[in-house]
PDB file of C-alpha atoms in Angstrom:
ATOM      1  CA  MET G   8       0.000   0.000   0.000  1.00 41.00           C
ATOM      2  CA  PRO G   9       1.502   3.419  -0.903  1.00 43.00           C
ATOM      3  CA  VAL G  10       2.852   5.474   2.013  1.00 42.00           C
ATOM      4  CA  ARG G  11       3.547   9.200   2.256  1.00 40.00           C
ATOM      5  CA  THR G  12       7.212  10.298   2.276  1.00 37.00           C
ATOM      6  CA  LEU G  13       9.154  10.113   5.548  1.00 37.00           C
ATOM      7  CA  TYR G  14      10.474  13.358   7.056  1.00 36.00           C
ATOM      8  CA  LEU G  15      13.018  14.210   9.811  1.00 38.00           C
ATOM      9  CA  VAL G  16      11.674  16.036  12.868  1.00 40.00           C
ATOM     10  CA  GLN G  17      13.710  18.356  15.092  1.00 42.00           C
ATOM     11  CA  ASP G  18      14.526  15.794  17.753  1.00 45.00           C
ATOM     12  CA  GLY G  19      16.097  13.539  15.153  1.00 43.00           C
ATOM     13  CA  GLN G  20      13.245  11.014  15.040  1.00 46.00           C
ATOM     14  CA  LEU G  21      11.689   9.852  11.819  1.00 42.00           C
ATOM     15  CA  GLY G  22       7.939  10.175  11.305  1.00 46.00           C
ATOM     16  CA  PHE G  23       5.224  10.144   8.658  1.00 45.00           C
ATOM     17  CA  ASP G  24       3.495  13.161   7.193  1.00 50.00           C
ATOM     18  CA  SER G  25       0.347  11.046   7.088  1.00 51.00           C
ATOM     19  CA  MET G  26      -0.996   7.559   7.502  1.00 58.00           C
ATOM     20  CA  PRO G  27      -0.854   5.097   4.590  1.00 65.00           C
ATOM     21  CA  ARG G  28      -3.171   6.116   1.784  1.00 74.00           C
ATOM     22  CA  LYS G  29      -6.576   4.532   1.775  1.00 89.00           C
ATOM     23  CA  LEU G  30      -7.297   2.584  -1.396  1.00 96.00           C
ATOM     24  CA  ILE G  31     -10.000   4.179  -3.548  1.00 97.00           C
ATOM     25  CA  LYS G  32     -12.947   2.019  -4.586  1.00 96.00           C
ATOM     26  CA  VAL G  33     -13.428   2.165  -8.335  1.00 97.00           C
ATOM     27  CA  THR G  34     -16.197   0.762 -10.514  1.00 97.00           C
ATOM     28  CA  PRO G  35     -16.419   1.151 -14.286  1.00 96.00           C
ATOM     29  CA  SER G  36     -19.609   3.181 -13.896  1.00 96.00           C
ATOM     30  CA  ARG G  37     -17.916   5.666 -11.562  1.00 97.00           C
ATOM     31  CA  LEU G  38     -15.015   6.107 -13.939  1.00 97.00           C
ATOM     32  CA  GLY G  39     -17.345   6.494 -16.898  1.00 96.00           C
ATOM     33  CA  VAL G  40     -19.460   9.155 -15.220  1.00 98.00           C
ATOM     34  CA  TRP G  41     -16.391  11.056 -13.979  1.00 98.00           C
ATOM     35  CA  ASN G  42     -14.908  11.180 -17.467  1.00 96.00           C
ATOM     36  CA  ASP G  43     -18.264  12.077 -19.011  1.00 97.00           C
ATOM     37  CA  CYS G  44     -19.486  14.869 -16.723  1.00 98.00           C
ATOM     38  CA  ARG G  45     -18.243  15.832 -13.274  1.00 98.00           C
ATOM     39  CA  ARG G  46     -21.467  17.509 -12.270  1.00 98.00           C
ATOM     40  CA  ARG G  47     -23.321  14.273 -13.009  1.00 98.00           C
ATOM     41  CA  PHE G  48     -20.686  12.453 -10.941  1.00 98.00           C
ATOM     42  CA  ARG G  49     -21.393  14.764  -8.000  1.00 98.00           C
ATOM     43  CA  MET G  50     -25.139  14.258  -8.243  1.00 98.00           C
ATOM     44  CA  ALA G  51     -24.820  10.471  -8.546  1.00 97.00           C
ATOM     45  CA  TYR G  52     -22.102   9.744  -5.990  1.00 97.00           C
ATOM     46  CA  VAL G  53     -21.569  12.749  -3.722  1.00 97.00           C
ATOM     47  CA  ASP G  54     -24.813  14.647  -3.124  1.00 97.00           C
ATOM     48  CA  ARG G  55     -26.974  13.268  -0.327  1.00 95.00           C
ATOM     49  CA  PRO G  56     -29.829  12.925  -0.689  1.00 95.00           C
ATOM     50  CA  THR G  57     -29.300  12.061  -4.351  1.00 95.00           C
ATOM     51  CA  PRO G  58     -31.231  14.454  -6.621  1.00 95.00           C
ATOM     52  CA  PRO G  59     -34.217  12.884  -8.362  1.00 94.00           C
ATOM     53  CA  ARG G  60     -33.379  11.032 -11.556  1.00 94.00           C
ATOM     54  CA  GLY G  61     -35.311  10.854 -14.786  1.00 93.00           C
ATOM     55  CA  GLY G  62     -37.597   7.978 -15.708  1.00 95.00           C
ATOM     56  CA  PRO G  63     -36.664   4.596 -17.188  1.00 97.00           C
ATOM     57  CA  TRP G  64     -35.145   4.208 -20.658  1.00 97.00           C
ATOM     58  CA  ALA G  65     -36.546   1.583 -22.992  1.00 98.00           C
ATOM     59  CA  HIS G  66     -33.124   0.470 -24.259  1.00 97.00           C
ATOM     60  CA  SER G  67     -31.920   0.002 -20.674  1.00 97.00           C
ATOM     61  CA  THR G  68     -35.029  -2.026 -19.850  1.00 98.00           C
ATOM     62  CA  MET G  69     -34.428  -4.220 -22.890  1.00 97.00           C
ATOM     63  CA  GLY G  70     -30.770  -4.755 -21.984  1.00 97.00           C
ATOM     64  CA  ALA G  71     -31.639  -5.699 -18.415  1.00 97.00           C
ATOM     65  CA  VAL G  72     -34.255  -8.206 -19.595  1.00 98.00           C
ATOM     66  CA  VAL G  73     -31.779  -9.908 -21.925  1.00 98.00           C
ATOM     67  CA  HIS G  74     -29.181 -10.122 -19.152  1.00 97.00           C
ATOM     68  CA  ASN G  75     -31.714 -11.571 -16.715  1.00 98.00           C
ATOM     69  CA  ALA G  76     -32.981 -14.105 -19.251  1.00 98.00           C
ATOM     70  CA  LEU G  77     -29.476 -15.385 -19.988  1.00 98.00           C
ATOM     71  CA  LYS G  78     -28.649 -15.608 -16.293  1.00 97.00           C
ATOM     72  CA  ALA G  79     -31.851 -17.587 -15.686  1.00 98.00           C
ATOM     73  CA  LEU G  80     -31.006 -19.886 -18.602  1.00 98.00           C
ATOM     74  CA  PHE G  81     -27.757 -21.008 -16.968  1.00 96.00           C
ATOM     75  CA  ASP G  82     -29.655 -21.691 -13.749  1.00 94.00           C
ATOM     76  CA  LEU G  83     -31.583 -24.400 -15.625  1.00 97.00           C
ATOM     77  CA  PRO G  84     -30.370 -27.999 -15.979  1.00 97.00           C
ATOM     78  CA  VAL G  85     -28.235 -28.453 -19.081  1.00 97.00           C
ATOM     79  CA  GLU G  86     -30.911 -30.405 -20.953  1.00 97.00           C
ATOM     80  CA  ARG G  87     -33.347 -27.478 -20.610  1.00 97.00           C
ATOM     81  CA  ARG G  88     -30.964 -24.817 -21.932  1.00 98.00           C
ATOM     82  CA  THR G  89     -32.601 -24.682 -25.330  1.00 98.00           C
ATOM     83  CA  PRO G  90     -33.159 -21.730 -27.676  1.00 98.00           C
ATOM     84  CA  ASP G  91     -36.912 -21.916 -27.070  1.00 98.00           C
ATOM     85  CA  SER G  92     -36.434 -21.891 -23.302  1.00 98.00           C
ATOM     86  CA  ALA G  93     -34.163 -18.871 -23.600  1.00 98.00           C
ATOM     87  CA  ALA G  94     -36.718 -16.993 -25.712  1.00 98.00           C
ATOM     88  CA  ALA G  95     -39.477 -17.829 -23.218  1.00 98.00           C
ATOM     89  CA  LEU G  96     -37.349 -16.429 -20.379  1.00 98.00           C
ATOM     90  CA  VAL G  97     -37.353 -13.052 -22.123  1.00 98.00           C
ATOM     91  CA  GLY G  98     -41.120 -13.006 -21.722  1.00 97.00           C
ATOM     92  CA  THR G  99     -40.824 -14.100 -18.093  1.00 98.00           C
ATOM     93  CA  HIS G 100     -38.528 -11.192 -17.242  1.00 98.00           C
ATOM     94  CA  TRP G 101     -40.044  -8.598 -19.560  1.00 98.00           C
ATOM     95  CA  LYS G 102     -41.073  -5.102 -18.440  1.00 97.00           C
ATOM     96  CA  ASP G 103     -42.637  -2.299 -20.462  1.00 98.00           C
ATOM     97  CA  ASP G 104     -40.729   0.473 -18.645  1.00 98.00           C
ATOM     98  CA  GLY G 105     -39.696   3.325 -20.937  1.00 98.00           C
ATOM     99  CA  PHE G 106     -41.526   2.189 -24.062  1.00 98.00           C
ATOM    100  CA  ALA G 107     -43.924   4.441 -25.920  1.00 97.00           C
ATOM    101  CA  ASP G 108     -46.897   2.091 -25.599  1.00 98.00           C
ATOM    102  CA  PRO G 109     -47.768  -1.618 -25.283  1.00 97.00           C
ATOM    103  CA  LYS G 110     -47.541  -2.098 -29.050  1.00 98.00           C
ATOM    104  CA  GLN G 111     -43.951  -0.858 -29.183  1.00 98.00           C
ATOM    105  CA  ALA G 112     -43.055  -2.883 -26.089  1.00 98.00           C
ATOM    106  CA  ALA G 113     -44.468  -6.036 -27.670  1.00 98.00           C
ATOM    107  CA  GLU G 114     -42.488  -5.459 -30.868  1.00 97.00           C
ATOM    108  CA  PHE G 115     -39.213  -5.173 -28.991  1.00 98.00           C
ATOM    109  CA  ARG G 116     -40.065  -8.040 -26.674  1.00 98.00           C
ATOM    110  CA  GLY G 117     -40.302 -10.217 -29.759  1.00 98.00           C
ATOM    111  CA  ARG G 118     -37.070  -8.798 -31.114  1.00 97.00           C
ATOM    112  CA  ALA G 119     -35.231  -9.496 -27.842  1.00 98.00           C
ATOM    113  CA  ALA G 120     -36.612 -13.031 -27.714  1.00 98.00           C
ATOM    114  CA  GLY G 121     -35.270 -13.594 -31.217  1.00 98.00           C
ATOM    115  CA  TRP G 122     -31.831 -12.320 -30.269  1.00 98.00           C
ATOM    116  CA  VAL G 123     -31.625 -14.609 -27.259  1.00 98.00           C
ATOM    117  CA  HIS G 124     -33.011 -17.594 -29.194  1.00 98.00           C
ATOM    118  CA  ASP G 125     -30.409 -17.231 -31.945  1.00 98.00           C
ATOM    119  CA  TYR G 126     -27.600 -16.579 -29.478  1.00 98.00           C
ATOM    120  CA  VAL G 127     -28.283 -19.774 -27.573  1.00 98.00           C
ATOM    121  CA  LYS G 128     -28.698 -21.689 -30.818  1.00 97.00           C
ATOM    122  CA  GLU G 129     -25.181 -20.686 -31.918  1.00 96.00           C
ATOM    123  CA  THR G 130     -23.476 -20.816 -28.490  1.00 96.00           C
ATOM    124  CA  ASP G 131     -22.347 -23.796 -26.426  1.00 95.00           C
ATOM    125  CA  VAL G 132     -24.283 -23.388 -23.173  1.00 96.00           C
ATOM    126  CA  THR G 133     -23.584 -26.844 -21.756  1.00 95.00           C
ATOM    127  CA  ASP G 134     -20.726 -25.756 -19.488  1.00 95.00           C
ATOM    128  CA  ASP G 135     -21.616 -24.028 -16.239  1.00 96.00           C
ATOM    129  CA  PRO G 136     -19.989 -20.594 -15.980  1.00 97.00           C
ATOM    130  CA  VAL G 137     -17.716 -19.800 -13.060  1.00 96.00           C
ATOM    131  CA  GLY G 138     -19.853 -16.757 -12.374  1.00 96.00           C
ATOM    132  CA  LEU G 139     -23.123 -15.176 -13.482  1.00 96.00           C
ATOM    133  CA  GLU G 140     -23.717 -11.534 -12.622  1.00 96.00           C
ATOM    134  CA  ARG G 141     -20.721 -12.119 -10.347  1.00 96.00           C
ATOM    135  CA  TRP G 142     -19.443  -9.291  -8.151  1.00 96.00           C
ATOM    136  CA  VAL G 143     -15.654  -9.126  -8.141  1.00 96.00           C
ATOM    137  CA  SER G 144     -13.581  -6.827  -5.951  1.00 96.00           C
ATOM    138  CA  ALA G 145      -9.847  -6.737  -5.281  1.00 96.00           C
ATOM    139  CA  PRO G 146      -7.100  -4.255  -4.393  1.00 97.00           C
ATOM    140  CA  VAL G 147      -4.910  -3.488  -7.399  1.00 96.00           C
ATOM    141  CA  GLY G 148      -2.294  -0.757  -7.281  1.00 94.00           C
ATOM    142  CA  THR G 149      -3.781   2.279  -5.525  1.00 96.00           C
ATOM    143  CA  ILE G 150      -7.429   1.303  -6.110  1.00 97.00           C
ATOM    144  CA  VAL G 151      -9.936  -1.390  -5.286  1.00 97.00           C
ATOM    145  CA  ALA G 152     -11.216  -2.511  -8.678  1.00 97.00           C
ATOM    146  CA  GLU G 153     -14.737  -3.871  -8.466  1.00 96.00           C
ATOM    147  CA  GLY G 154     -17.892  -4.448 -10.421  1.00 96.00           C
ATOM    148  CA  ARG G 155     -20.492  -6.954 -11.552  1.00 97.00           C
ATOM    149  CA  VAL G 156     -19.474  -9.196 -14.461  1.00 98.00           C
ATOM    150  CA  ASP G 157     -22.189 -10.559 -16.753  1.00 98.00           C
ATOM    151  CA  ARG G 158     -20.515 -13.944 -17.088  1.00 98.00           C
ATOM    152  CA  ILE G 159     -17.178 -15.534 -16.259  1.00 98.00           C
ATOM    153  CA  ASP G 160     -16.286 -18.673 -18.179  1.00 98.00           C
ATOM    154  CA  GLN G 161     -13.421 -21.058 -17.628  1.00 96.00           C
ATOM    155  CA  ARG G 162     -11.751 -22.352 -20.784  1.00 95.00           C
ATOM    156  CA  ALA G 163      -8.548 -24.372 -20.898  1.00 93.00           C
ATOM    157  CA  GLY G 164      -7.845 -23.525 -17.280  1.00 92.00           C
ATOM    158  CA  GLU G 165      -8.184 -19.750 -17.693  1.00 97.00           C
ATOM    159  CA  LEU G 166     -10.999 -17.337 -16.908  1.00 98.00           C
ATOM    160  CA  VAL G 167     -12.749 -15.432 -19.695  1.00 98.00           C
ATOM    161  CA  ILE G 168     -14.706 -12.234 -19.039  1.00 98.00           C
ATOM    162  CA  VAL G 169     -17.952 -12.127 -21.059  1.00 98.00           C
ATOM    163  CA  ASP G 170     -20.009  -8.960 -21.417  1.00 98.00           C
ATOM    164  CA  TYR G 171     -23.413  -8.990 -23.157  1.00 98.00           C
ATOM    165  CA  LYS G 172     -24.276  -6.028 -25.375  1.00 97.00           C
ATOM    166  CA  THR G 173     -27.641  -5.112 -26.909  1.00 96.00           C
ATOM    167  CA  GLY G 174     -26.913  -1.696 -28.434  1.00 94.00           C
ATOM    168  CA  ARG G 175     -27.733  -0.743 -31.989  1.00 90.00           C
ATOM    169  CA  HIS G 176     -24.156  -0.924 -33.323  1.00 92.00           C
ATOM    170  CA  ALA G 177     -21.935  -3.953 -33.824  1.00 92.00           C
ATOM    171  CA  LEU G 178     -18.683  -4.008 -31.867  1.00 96.00           C
ATOM    172  CA  SER G 179     -15.076  -4.522 -32.917  1.00 97.00           C
ATOM    173  CA  THR G 180     -11.827  -5.864 -31.516  1.00 97.00           C
ATOM    174  CA  ASP G 181     -10.877  -2.272 -30.727  1.00 98.00           C
ATOM    175  CA  ASP G 182     -13.969  -1.986 -28.519  1.00 98.00           C
ATOM    176  CA  ALA G 183     -12.896  -5.049 -26.544  1.00 98.00           C
ATOM    177  CA  ARG G 184      -9.278  -3.899 -26.326  1.00 98.00           C
ATOM    178  CA  GLY G 185     -10.189  -0.376 -25.287  1.00 97.00           C
ATOM    179  CA  SER G 186     -12.824  -1.255 -22.690  1.00 98.00           C
ATOM    180  CA  GLN G 187     -11.549  -0.096 -19.326  1.00 97.00           C
ATOM    181  CA  ALA G 188     -14.418  -1.899 -17.631  1.00 97.00           C
ATOM    182  CA  LEU G 189     -13.393  -5.277 -19.031  1.00 98.00           C
ATOM    183  CA  ALA G 190      -9.732  -4.702 -18.135  1.00 98.00           C
ATOM    184  CA  LEU G 191     -10.658  -3.893 -14.536  1.00 97.00           C
ATOM    185  CA  TYR G 192     -12.824  -7.012 -14.406  1.00 98.00           C
ATOM    186  CA  VAL G 193      -9.805  -9.060 -15.499  1.00 98.00           C
ATOM    187  CA  LEU G 194      -7.668  -7.594 -12.721  1.00 97.00           C
ATOM    188  CA  ALA G 195     -10.360  -8.077 -10.082  1.00 97.00           C
ATOM    189  CA  ALA G 196     -11.333 -11.588 -11.243  1.00 97.00           C
ATOM    190  CA  ARG G 197      -7.726 -12.752 -11.083  1.00 96.00           C
ATOM    191  CA  ARG G 198      -7.461 -11.749  -7.442  1.00 95.00           C
ATOM    192  CA  THR G 199     -10.997 -12.758  -6.437  1.00 94.00           C
ATOM    193  CA  LEU G 200     -10.984 -16.202  -8.068  1.00 95.00           C
ATOM    194  CA  ARG G 201      -7.210 -16.813  -7.989  1.00 95.00           C
ATOM    195  CA  ARG G 202      -6.973 -18.037 -11.556  1.00 96.00           C
ATOM    196  CA  PRO G 203      -5.239 -16.683 -14.668  1.00 97.00           C
ATOM    197  CA  CYS G 204      -7.314 -14.360 -16.840  1.00 98.00           C
ATOM    198  CA  THR G 205      -6.398 -12.340 -19.928  1.00 98.00           C
ATOM    199  CA  ARG G 206      -9.279 -12.739 -22.416  1.00 98.00           C
ATOM    200  CA  VAL G 207     -12.291 -10.441 -22.659  1.00 98.00           C
ATOM    201  CA  GLU G 208     -15.279 -10.814 -24.986  1.00 98.00           C
ATOM    202  CA  LEU G 209     -18.137  -8.553 -26.029  1.00 98.00           C
ATOM    203  CA  HIS G 210     -21.129 -10.646 -27.130  1.00 98.00           C
ATOM    204  CA  HIS G 211     -23.371  -8.435 -29.285  1.00 97.00           C
ATOM    205  CA  LEU G 212     -26.714 -10.203 -29.404  1.00 97.00           C
ATOM    206  CA  PRO G 213     -28.443  -8.165 -32.165  1.00 96.00           C
ATOM    207  CA  THR G 214     -25.759  -9.185 -34.692  1.00 96.00           C
ATOM    208  CA  GLY G 215     -24.686 -12.475 -33.107  1.00 96.00           C
ATOM    209  CA  THR G 216     -21.035 -11.373 -33.179  1.00 97.00           C
ATOM    210  CA  VAL G 217     -18.246 -11.657 -30.614  1.00 97.00           C
ATOM    211  CA  ALA G 218     -15.480  -9.063 -30.307  1.00 98.00           C
ATOM    212  CA  ALA G 219     -12.559 -10.444 -28.301  1.00 98.00           C
ATOM    213  CA  TRP G 220      -9.180  -9.329 -27.003  1.00 98.00           C
ATOM    214  CA  ASP G 221      -6.365 -11.080 -25.156  1.00 98.00           C
ATOM    215  CA  HIS G 222      -4.756  -8.639 -22.750  1.00 98.00           C
ATOM    216  CA  THR G 223      -1.059  -8.523 -21.965  1.00 98.00           C
ATOM    217  CA  GLU G 224       0.409  -7.341 -18.679  1.00 97.00           C
ATOM    218  CA  ASP G 225       1.363  -4.094 -20.413  1.00 98.00           C
ATOM    219  CA  SER G 226      -2.138  -3.429 -21.745  1.00 98.00           C
ATOM    220  CA  LEU G 227      -3.658  -4.131 -18.338  1.00 98.00           C
ATOM    221  CA  ALA G 228      -1.092  -1.834 -16.714  1.00 98.00           C
ATOM    222  CA  ARG G 229      -2.091   0.993 -19.055  1.00 98.00           C
ATOM    223  CA  HIS G 230      -5.764   0.585 -18.171  1.00 98.00           C
ATOM    224  CA  LEU G 231      -4.888   0.454 -14.479  1.00 98.00           C
ATOM    225  CA  THR G 232      -2.803   3.628 -14.673  1.00 98.00           C
ATOM    226  CA  ARG G 233      -5.658   5.537 -16.288  1.00 97.00           C
ATOM    227  CA  ALA G 234      -8.076   4.245 -13.657  1.00 98.00           C
ATOM    228  CA  GLU G 235      -5.708   5.241 -10.836  1.00 98.00           C
ATOM    229  CA  GLU G 236      -5.297   8.737 -12.263  1.00 97.00           C
ATOM    230  CA  ALA G 237      -9.058   9.238 -12.558  1.00 98.00           C
ATOM    231  CA  ALA G 238      -9.609   7.824  -9.051  1.00 98.00           C
ATOM    232  CA  ASP G 239      -7.059  10.245  -7.597  1.00 97.00           C
ATOM    233  CA  GLU G 240      -8.833  13.106  -9.347  1.00 97.00           C
ATOM    234  CA  PHE G 241     -12.337  12.299  -8.154  1.00 97.00           C
ATOM    235  CA  GLN G 242     -11.236  11.433  -4.624  1.00 97.00           C
ATOM    236  CA  LEU G 243      -9.401  14.767  -4.339  1.00 97.00           C
ATOM    237  CA  ALA G 244     -12.516  16.564  -5.542  1.00 98.00           C
ATOM    238  CA  ILE G 245     -14.675  14.679  -3.027  1.00 98.00           C
ATOM    239  CA  ASP G 246     -12.295  15.375  -0.130  1.00 97.00           C
ATOM    240  CA  THR G 247     -11.990  19.051  -1.045  1.00 98.00           C
ATOM    241  CA  HIS G 248     -15.772  19.341  -1.272  1.00 98.00           C
ATOM    242  CA  LYS G 249     -16.138  17.795   2.185  1.00 97.00           C
ATOM    243  CA  ALA G 250     -13.641  20.352   3.489  1.00 97.00           C
ATOM    244  CA  GLY G 251     -15.817  23.184   2.212  1.00 97.00           C
ATOM    245  CA  GLY G 252     -14.705  23.542  -1.399  1.00 97.00           C
ATOM    246  CA  ASP G 253     -17.032  25.031  -4.000  1.00 97.00           C
ATOM    247  CA  PRO G 254     -18.894  22.171  -5.742  1.00 97.00           C
ATOM    248  CA  GLU G 255     -19.391  24.257  -8.893  1.00 96.00           C
ATOM    249  CA  VAL G 256     -15.616  24.581  -9.242  1.00 97.00           C
ATOM    250  CA  LEU G 257     -14.784  21.017  -8.224  1.00 98.00           C
ATOM    251  CA  PHE G 258     -17.539  19.353 -10.285  1.00 98.00           C
ATOM    252  CA  PRO G 259     -18.155  21.503 -13.386  1.00 98.00           C
ATOM    253  CA  PRO G 260     -20.712  20.492 -16.014  1.00 97.00           C
ATOM    254  CA  ASN G 261     -19.682  19.226 -19.430  1.00 97.00           C
ATOM    255  CA  PRO G 262     -22.537  20.290 -21.722  1.00 97.00           C
ATOM    256  CA  GLY G 263     -22.949  18.329 -24.927  1.00 96.00           C
ATOM    257  CA  ARG G 264     -25.273  16.078 -26.868  1.00 95.00           C
ATOM    258  CA  GLN G 265     -25.165  13.545 -23.997  1.00 95.00           C
ATOM    259  CA  CYS G 266     -27.205  16.020 -21.936  1.00 97.00           C
ATOM    260  CA  SER G 267     -30.277  15.049 -23.969  1.00 96.00           C
ATOM    261  CA  TRP G 268     -30.422  11.693 -22.177  1.00 95.00           C
ATOM    262  CA  CYS G 269     -28.821  12.539 -18.821  1.00 97.00           C
ATOM    263  CA  ASP G 270     -30.723  11.192 -15.803  1.00 96.00           C
ATOM    264  CA  PHE G 271     -30.076  14.443 -13.916  1.00 97.00           C
ATOM    265  CA  ARG G 272     -31.078  16.796 -16.729  1.00 96.00           C
ATOM    266  CA  ARG G 273     -33.891  18.369 -14.717  1.00 94.00           C
ATOM    267  CA  ASN G 274     -31.338  19.562 -12.129  1.00 95.00           C
ATOM    268  CA  CYS G 275     -28.872  21.107 -14.591  1.00 96.00           C
ATOM    269  CA  ALA G 276     -29.556  24.361 -16.433  1.00 96.00           C
ATOM    270  CA  GLU G 277     -26.470  23.973 -18.616  1.00 97.00           C
ATOM    271  CA  GLY G 278     -27.607  20.519 -19.668  1.00 96.00           C
ATOM    272  CA  GLN G 279     -31.075  21.745 -20.552  1.00 97.00           C
ATOM    273  CA  ALA G 280     -29.578  24.539 -22.636  1.00 97.00           C
ATOM    274  CA  ALA G 281     -27.307  22.109 -24.501  1.00 96.00           C
ATOM    275  CA  GLY G 282     -30.195  20.586 -26.448  1.00 93.00           C
ATOM    276  CA  PRO G 283     -33.711  19.176 -26.228  1.00 96.00           C
ATOM    277  CA  ALA G 284     -34.540  16.065 -24.236  1.00 96.00           C
ATOM    278  CA  ILE G 285     -35.118  12.886 -26.217  1.00 97.00           C
ATOM    279  CA  ASP G 286     -37.922  10.383 -25.769  1.00 97.00           C
ATOM    280  CA  PRO G 287     -37.248   7.430 -23.444  1.00 97.00           C
ATOM    281  CA  TRP G 288     -37.457   5.044 -26.428  1.00 97.00           C
ATOM    282  CA  ALA G 289     -35.286   7.101 -28.813  1.00 96.00           C
ATOM    283  CA  MET G 290     -32.160   4.984 -28.309  1.00 95.00           C
ATOM    284  CA  LEU G 291     -33.747   1.712 -29.358  1.00 94.00           C
ATOM    285  CA  SER G 292     -32.442   0.061 -32.486  1.00 83.00           C
ATOM    286  CA  PRO G 293     -34.430   1.143 -35.579  1.00 80.00           C
TER     287      PRO G 293
END
């Protein structure tokens, strides 16, 4: 654990200018929000009580349903892990939150069921994963890297981090390589489960494609360094705010097109001025 520099006091005794630094807890969502908009970070993670958020988003509802259906599928005996069972589980877990009306919700429920059906049809689901929606947390460097992993497989004695995606665009190897979230999951899974892990995969259900990357120690170190730098920044801002610092200076807004779908838009004049709000179903695939 990092320690502050020693100094020499007048009586000739050595001492510390502070206690050992406390490790900073880091999740991919915290890092993402900090890098996206610091005012949103303050509202989400610092302000208490938390300001009211906006309503549900249809694309988020759809993604959550797909995740829950696939988790439930692996809870079934192997002989029942069929494409039809997977599609039926979408209906079991379905919600209409964020959709324009029941007709639109039904259309996308059918679309999601088709995605999951085809995914299971083309994927070997006979092996039990090491983890499903598994929380991993471990000290790494100056942070505690943690988060919930969609699925952790074991293949040829090594762990593989699997992340389900349901967005409108297909993903590439660069997306897998550049994902800080997946890199942090690798680092945390290694320590939590005590097994080697280098491979990450993005499973894009709408296109049935898999974008994969095999990390090296150097690539993981680069992701870790960026995470440590961001963690130092947001922890300093939090500590300064607690000491009486101006929140508007410490957590400035970052107006842009992302303000149109920000959950805290109603509490941010700059965000409202950046552009009109979009409908809760606007980010669904066409």
